[in-house]
Structure formats: structure tokens, C-alpha cells
PDB file of C-alpha atoms in Angstrom:
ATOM      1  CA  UNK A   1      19.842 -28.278 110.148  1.00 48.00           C
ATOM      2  CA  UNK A   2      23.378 -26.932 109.321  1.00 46.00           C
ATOM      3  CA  UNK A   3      23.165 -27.837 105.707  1.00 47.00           C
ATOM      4  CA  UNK A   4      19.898 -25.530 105.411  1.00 44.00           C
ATOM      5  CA  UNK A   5      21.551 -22.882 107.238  1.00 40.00           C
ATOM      6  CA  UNK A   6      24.617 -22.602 104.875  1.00 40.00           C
ATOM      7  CA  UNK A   7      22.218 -22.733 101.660  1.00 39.00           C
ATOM      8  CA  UNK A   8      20.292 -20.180 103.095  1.00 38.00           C
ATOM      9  CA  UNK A   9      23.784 -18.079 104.561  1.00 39.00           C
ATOM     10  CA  UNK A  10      25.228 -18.626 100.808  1.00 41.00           C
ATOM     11  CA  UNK A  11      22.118 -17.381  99.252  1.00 42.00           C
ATOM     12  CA  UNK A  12      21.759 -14.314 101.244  1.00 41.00           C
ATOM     13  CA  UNK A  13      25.408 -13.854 100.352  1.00 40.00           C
ATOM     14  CA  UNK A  14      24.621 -13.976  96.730  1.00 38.00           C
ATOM     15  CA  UNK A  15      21.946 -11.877  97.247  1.00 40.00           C
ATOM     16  CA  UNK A  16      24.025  -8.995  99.208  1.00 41.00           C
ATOM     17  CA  UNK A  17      26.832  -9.029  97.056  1.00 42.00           C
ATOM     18  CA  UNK A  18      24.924  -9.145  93.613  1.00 44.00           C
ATOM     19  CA  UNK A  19      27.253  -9.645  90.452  1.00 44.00           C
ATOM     20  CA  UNK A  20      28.192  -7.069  87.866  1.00 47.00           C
ATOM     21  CA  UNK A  21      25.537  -8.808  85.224  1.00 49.00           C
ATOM     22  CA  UNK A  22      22.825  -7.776  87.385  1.00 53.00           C
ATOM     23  CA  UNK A  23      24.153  -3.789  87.832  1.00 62.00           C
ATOM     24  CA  UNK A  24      22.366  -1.123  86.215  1.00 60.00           C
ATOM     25  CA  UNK A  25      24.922   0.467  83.091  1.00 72.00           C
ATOM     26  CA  UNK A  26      25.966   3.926  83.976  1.00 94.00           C
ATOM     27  CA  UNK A  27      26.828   6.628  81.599  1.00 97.00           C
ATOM     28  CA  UNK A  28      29.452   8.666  82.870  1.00 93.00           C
ATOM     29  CA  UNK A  29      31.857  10.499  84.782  1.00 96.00           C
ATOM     30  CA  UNK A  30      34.356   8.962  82.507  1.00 97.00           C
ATOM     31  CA  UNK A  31      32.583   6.750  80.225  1.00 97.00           C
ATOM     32  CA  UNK A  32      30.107   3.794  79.546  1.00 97.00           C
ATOM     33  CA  UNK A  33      31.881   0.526  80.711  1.00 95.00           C
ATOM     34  CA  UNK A  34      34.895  -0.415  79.384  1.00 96.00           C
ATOM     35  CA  UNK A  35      34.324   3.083  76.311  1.00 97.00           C
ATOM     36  CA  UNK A  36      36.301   5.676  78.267  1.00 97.00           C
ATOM     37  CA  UNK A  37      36.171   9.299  76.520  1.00 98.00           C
ATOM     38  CA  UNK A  38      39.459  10.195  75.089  1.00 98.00           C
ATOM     39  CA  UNK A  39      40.110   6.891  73.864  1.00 98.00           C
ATOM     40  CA  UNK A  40      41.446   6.637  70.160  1.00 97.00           C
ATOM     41  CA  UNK A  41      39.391   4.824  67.689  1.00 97.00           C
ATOM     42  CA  UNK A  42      41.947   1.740  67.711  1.00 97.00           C
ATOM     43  CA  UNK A  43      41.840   1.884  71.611  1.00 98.00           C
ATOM     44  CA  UNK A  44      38.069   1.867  71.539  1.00 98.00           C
ATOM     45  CA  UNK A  45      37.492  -1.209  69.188  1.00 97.00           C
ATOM     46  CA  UNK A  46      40.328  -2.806  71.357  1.00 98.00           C
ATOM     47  CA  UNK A  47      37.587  -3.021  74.251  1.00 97.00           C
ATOM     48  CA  UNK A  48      35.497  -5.492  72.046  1.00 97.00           C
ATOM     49  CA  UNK A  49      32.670  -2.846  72.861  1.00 97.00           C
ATOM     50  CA  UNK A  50      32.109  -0.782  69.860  1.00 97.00           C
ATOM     51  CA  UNK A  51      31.573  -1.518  66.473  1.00 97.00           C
ATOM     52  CA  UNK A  52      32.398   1.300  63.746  1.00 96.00           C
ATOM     53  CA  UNK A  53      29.806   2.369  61.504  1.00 95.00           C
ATOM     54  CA  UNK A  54      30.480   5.330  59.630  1.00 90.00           C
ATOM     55  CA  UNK A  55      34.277   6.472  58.826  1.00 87.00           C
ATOM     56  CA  UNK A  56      35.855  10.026  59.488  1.00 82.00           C
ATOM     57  CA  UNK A  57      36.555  10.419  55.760  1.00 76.00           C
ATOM     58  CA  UNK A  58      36.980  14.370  55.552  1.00 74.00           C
ATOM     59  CA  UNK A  59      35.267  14.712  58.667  1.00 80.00           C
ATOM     60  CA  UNK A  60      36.811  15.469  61.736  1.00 88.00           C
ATOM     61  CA  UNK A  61      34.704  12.156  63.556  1.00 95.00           C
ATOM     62  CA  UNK A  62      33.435   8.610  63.054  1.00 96.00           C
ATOM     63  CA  UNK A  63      30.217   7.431  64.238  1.00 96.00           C
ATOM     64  CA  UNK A  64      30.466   4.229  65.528  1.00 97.00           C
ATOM     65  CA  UNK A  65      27.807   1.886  68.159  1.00 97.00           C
ATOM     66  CA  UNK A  66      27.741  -0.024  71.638  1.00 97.00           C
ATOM     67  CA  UNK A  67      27.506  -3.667  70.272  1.00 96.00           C
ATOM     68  CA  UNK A  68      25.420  -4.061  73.706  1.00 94.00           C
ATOM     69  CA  UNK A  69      23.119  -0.847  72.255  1.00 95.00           C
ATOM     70  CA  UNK A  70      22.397  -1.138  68.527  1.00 95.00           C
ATOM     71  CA  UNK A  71      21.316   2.193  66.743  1.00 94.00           C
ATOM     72  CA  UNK A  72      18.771   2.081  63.725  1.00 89.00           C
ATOM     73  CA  UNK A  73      20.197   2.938  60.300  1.00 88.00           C
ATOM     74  CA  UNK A  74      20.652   6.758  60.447  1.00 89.00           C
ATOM     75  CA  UNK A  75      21.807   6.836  64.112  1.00 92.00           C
ATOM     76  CA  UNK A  76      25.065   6.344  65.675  1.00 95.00           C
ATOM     77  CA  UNK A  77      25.485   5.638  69.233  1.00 96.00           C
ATOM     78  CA  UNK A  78      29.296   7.539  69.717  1.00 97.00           C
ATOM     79  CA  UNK A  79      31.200   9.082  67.873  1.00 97.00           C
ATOM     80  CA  UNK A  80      35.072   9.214  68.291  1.00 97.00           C
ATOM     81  CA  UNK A  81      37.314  12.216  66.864  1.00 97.00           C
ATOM     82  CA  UNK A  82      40.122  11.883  64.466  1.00 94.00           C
ATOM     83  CA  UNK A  83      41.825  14.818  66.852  1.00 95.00           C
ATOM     84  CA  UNK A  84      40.435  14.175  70.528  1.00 96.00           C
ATOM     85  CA  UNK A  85      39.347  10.606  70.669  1.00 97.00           C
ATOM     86  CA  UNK A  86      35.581   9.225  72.441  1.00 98.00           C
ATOM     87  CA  UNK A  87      33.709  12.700  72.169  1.00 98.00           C
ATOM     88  CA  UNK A  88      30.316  11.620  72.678  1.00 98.00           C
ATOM     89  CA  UNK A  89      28.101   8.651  74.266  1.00 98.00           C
ATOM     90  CA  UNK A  90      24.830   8.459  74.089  1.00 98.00           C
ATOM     91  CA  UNK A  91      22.755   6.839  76.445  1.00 97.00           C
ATOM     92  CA  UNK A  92      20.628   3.397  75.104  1.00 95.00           C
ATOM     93  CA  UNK A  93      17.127   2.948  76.845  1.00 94.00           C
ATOM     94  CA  UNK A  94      18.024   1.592  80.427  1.00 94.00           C
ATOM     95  CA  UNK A  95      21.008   3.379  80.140  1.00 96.00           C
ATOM     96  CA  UNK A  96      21.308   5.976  83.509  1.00 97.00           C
ATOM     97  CA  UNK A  97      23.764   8.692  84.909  1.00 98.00           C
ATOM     98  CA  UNK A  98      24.930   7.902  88.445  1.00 95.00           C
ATOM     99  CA  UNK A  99      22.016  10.144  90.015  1.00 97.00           C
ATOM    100  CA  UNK A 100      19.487   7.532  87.940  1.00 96.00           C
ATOM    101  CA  UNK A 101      18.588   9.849  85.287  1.00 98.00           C
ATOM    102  CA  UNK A 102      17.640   8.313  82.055  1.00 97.00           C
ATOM    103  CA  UNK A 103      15.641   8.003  78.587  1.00 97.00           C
ATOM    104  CA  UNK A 104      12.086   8.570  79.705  1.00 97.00           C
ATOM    105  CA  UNK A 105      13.014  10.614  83.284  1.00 98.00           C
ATOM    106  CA  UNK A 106      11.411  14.198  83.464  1.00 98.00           C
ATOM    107  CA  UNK A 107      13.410  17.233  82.789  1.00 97.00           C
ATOM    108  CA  UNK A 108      12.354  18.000  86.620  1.00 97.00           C
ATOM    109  CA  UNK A 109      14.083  14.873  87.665  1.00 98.00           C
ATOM    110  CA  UNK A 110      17.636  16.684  86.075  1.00 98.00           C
ATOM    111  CA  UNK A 111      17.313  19.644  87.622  1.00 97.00           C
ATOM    112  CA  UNK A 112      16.701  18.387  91.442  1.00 98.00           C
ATOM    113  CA  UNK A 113      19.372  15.805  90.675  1.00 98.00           C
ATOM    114  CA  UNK A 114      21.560  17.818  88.809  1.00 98.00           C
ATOM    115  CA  UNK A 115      20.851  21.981  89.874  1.00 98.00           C
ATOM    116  CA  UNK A 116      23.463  23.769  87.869  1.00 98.00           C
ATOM    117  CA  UNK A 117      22.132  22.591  84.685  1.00 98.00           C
ATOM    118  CA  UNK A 118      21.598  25.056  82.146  1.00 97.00           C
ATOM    119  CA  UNK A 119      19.511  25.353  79.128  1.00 94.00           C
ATOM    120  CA  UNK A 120      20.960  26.750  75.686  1.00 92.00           C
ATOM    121  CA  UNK A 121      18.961  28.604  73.354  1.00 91.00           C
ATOM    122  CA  UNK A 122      18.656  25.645  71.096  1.00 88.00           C
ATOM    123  CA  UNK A 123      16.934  23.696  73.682  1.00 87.00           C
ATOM    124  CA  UNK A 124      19.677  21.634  74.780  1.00 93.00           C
ATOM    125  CA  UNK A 125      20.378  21.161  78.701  1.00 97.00           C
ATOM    126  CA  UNK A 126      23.259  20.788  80.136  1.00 97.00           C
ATOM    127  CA  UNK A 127      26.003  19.872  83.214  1.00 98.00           C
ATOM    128  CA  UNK A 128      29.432  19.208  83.801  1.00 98.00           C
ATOM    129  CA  UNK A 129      29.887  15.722  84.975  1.00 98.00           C
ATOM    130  CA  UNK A 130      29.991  15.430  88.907  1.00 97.00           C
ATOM    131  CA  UNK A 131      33.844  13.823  88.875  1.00 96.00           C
ATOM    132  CA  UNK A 132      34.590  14.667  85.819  1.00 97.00           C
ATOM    133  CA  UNK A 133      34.859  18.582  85.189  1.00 97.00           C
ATOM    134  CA  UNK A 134      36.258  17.846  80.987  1.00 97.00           C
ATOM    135  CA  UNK A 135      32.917  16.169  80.510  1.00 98.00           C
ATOM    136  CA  UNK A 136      29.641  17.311  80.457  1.00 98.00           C
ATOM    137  CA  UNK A 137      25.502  15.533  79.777  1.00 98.00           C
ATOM    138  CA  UNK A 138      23.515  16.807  77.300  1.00 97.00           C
ATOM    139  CA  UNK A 139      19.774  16.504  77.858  1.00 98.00           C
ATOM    140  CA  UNK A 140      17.166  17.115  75.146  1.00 97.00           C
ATOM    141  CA  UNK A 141      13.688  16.679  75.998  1.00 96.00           C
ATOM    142  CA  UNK A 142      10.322  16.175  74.342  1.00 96.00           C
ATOM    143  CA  UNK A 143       7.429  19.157  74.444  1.00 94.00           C
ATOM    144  CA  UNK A 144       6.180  17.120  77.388  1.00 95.00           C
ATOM    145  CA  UNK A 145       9.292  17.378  78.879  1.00 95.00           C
ATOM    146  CA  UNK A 146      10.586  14.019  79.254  1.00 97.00           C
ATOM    147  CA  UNK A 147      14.567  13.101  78.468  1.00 98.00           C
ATOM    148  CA  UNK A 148      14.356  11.836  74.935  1.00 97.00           C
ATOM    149  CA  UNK A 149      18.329  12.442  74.249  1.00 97.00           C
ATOM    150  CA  UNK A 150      21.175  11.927  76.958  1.00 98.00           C
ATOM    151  CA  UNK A 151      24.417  11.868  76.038  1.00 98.00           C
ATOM    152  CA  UNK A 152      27.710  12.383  78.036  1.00 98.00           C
ATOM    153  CA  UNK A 153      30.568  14.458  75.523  1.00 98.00           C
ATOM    154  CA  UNK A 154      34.191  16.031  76.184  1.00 97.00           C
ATOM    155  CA  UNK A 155      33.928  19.759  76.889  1.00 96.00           C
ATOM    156  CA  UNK A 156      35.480  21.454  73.508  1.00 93.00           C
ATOM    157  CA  UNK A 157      34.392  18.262  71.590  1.00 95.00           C
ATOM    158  CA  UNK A 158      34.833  18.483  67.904  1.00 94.00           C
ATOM    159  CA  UNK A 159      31.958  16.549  66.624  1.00 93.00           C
ATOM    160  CA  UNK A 160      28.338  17.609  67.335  1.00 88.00           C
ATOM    161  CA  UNK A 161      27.568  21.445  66.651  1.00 73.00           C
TER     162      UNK A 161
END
């Protein structure tokens, strides 16, 4: 009877304690996992996180991807300036903020989790980052209005309009 008690006292352990494999990936208030923003382009492929694929050249930033979030072709998932380091992330599907806001939430679900948003002229919602007041999301949304863009960027970033 002991023996059954311990598998089943070590398996509820397991179970309470989950392991980081199992967590959901949050964007923000500093970064995505090990991608912090402000992090040069040599500290950022140090991490063994990001892969580069587009260079600076006379551009002020490089677009580069999450190897754990591939972009298609014409898409980058980050970019990282020449000047200010990790500017922008952009959330992969499955990809959340700490309130659980994602790819495919509603615009409604933002703004109850996230009231001082504020939408710019172009569209484009936004917040600063609860923890972080140098950061801010960026929502874009579909005509239906569900979250079709979410990215988390350094306030005064140099590398998205």
C-alpha cells in the first residue's frame, strides 16, 4: 500500500509543480524567453534563440526570427537596431501577453485586460507594458476585430514607422 501511495504522492507532485516545457510562452514585460529587448544583435544570437535573416545594410535594423517561431519568406519575426538593440517581437500563434492575450483574441479581450489602450489613427492599438513602462504592445486587428498582429517594441524604437 505504501508503494502506491508514493507513485500516486510523486505524480500529484509532478502534476502541481508542472515543468517549464509544459508553460505557455509569454511575450513581454521584458522580452520573449531568453530575447530580452535592448539586447545587441551579437547578444541576441548568443541566446541560441534567434536566427538572422535580413542584415541592417544602410538601414538602421535587421530582421531576424525565433528559431522556435519560423516566419514565411517576406516576414521577420524581430527585428534588432543597429543603435538601440531588440526593438520589436512579434508574437507567433500560441504566443500570449501575461493577461492571455493572443493571435486570434478579440480586440474586446485587450481592452478589459488592458484599459488604457489607445488606438492611433492608422489603426494600430496600443499599451505600455504593465512592468515595463520603456516597452509597449502593439495590437492590429482584422475588420472582425480579432488580434491578427501583436507585437511587444521599445518606446522610441527606430525600426517600424
Amino acid at each position: 500500500m505504501k508503494k502506491v501511495l508514493v507513485a500516486v504522492v510523486a505524480a500529484g507532485a509532478l502534476v502541481l509543480t508542472g515543468t517549464p516545457a509544459l508553460a505557455a510562452p509569454t511575450l513581454g514585460p521584458h522580452g520573449y524567453g531568453k530575447v530580452r529587448l535592448g539586447m545587441s544583435a551579437k547578444q541576441a544570437a548568443a541566446t541560441g534563440a534567434v536566427v538572422r535573416k535580413s542584415r541592417a545594410g544602410d538601414g538602421a535594423c535587421s530582421g531576424w526570427d525565433l528559431k522556435a517561431h519560423p516566419t514565411g519568406r517576406d516576414s521577420v519575426g524581430l527585428y534588432i537596431s543597429k543603435k538601440l538593440g531588440v526593438a520589436a517581437i512579434f508574437a507567433a500563434k500560441g504566443v500570449k501577453t501575461a493577461k492571455g492575450i493572443g493571435l486570434g483574441s478579440t480586440m474586446r479581450q485587450a481592452k478589459k485586460a488592458y484599459p488604457a489602450m489607445r488606438t492611433s489613427e492608422s489603426g494600430m492599438s496600443s499599451v505600455v507594458v504593465p512592468g515595463n513602462p520603456k516597452a509597449r504592445y502593439l495590437f492590429g486587428a482584422s475588420a472582425k476585430g480579432k488580434i491578427v498582429e501583436l507585437a511587444l517594441i521599445r518606446v522610441n524604437q527606430d525600426c517600424m514607422g
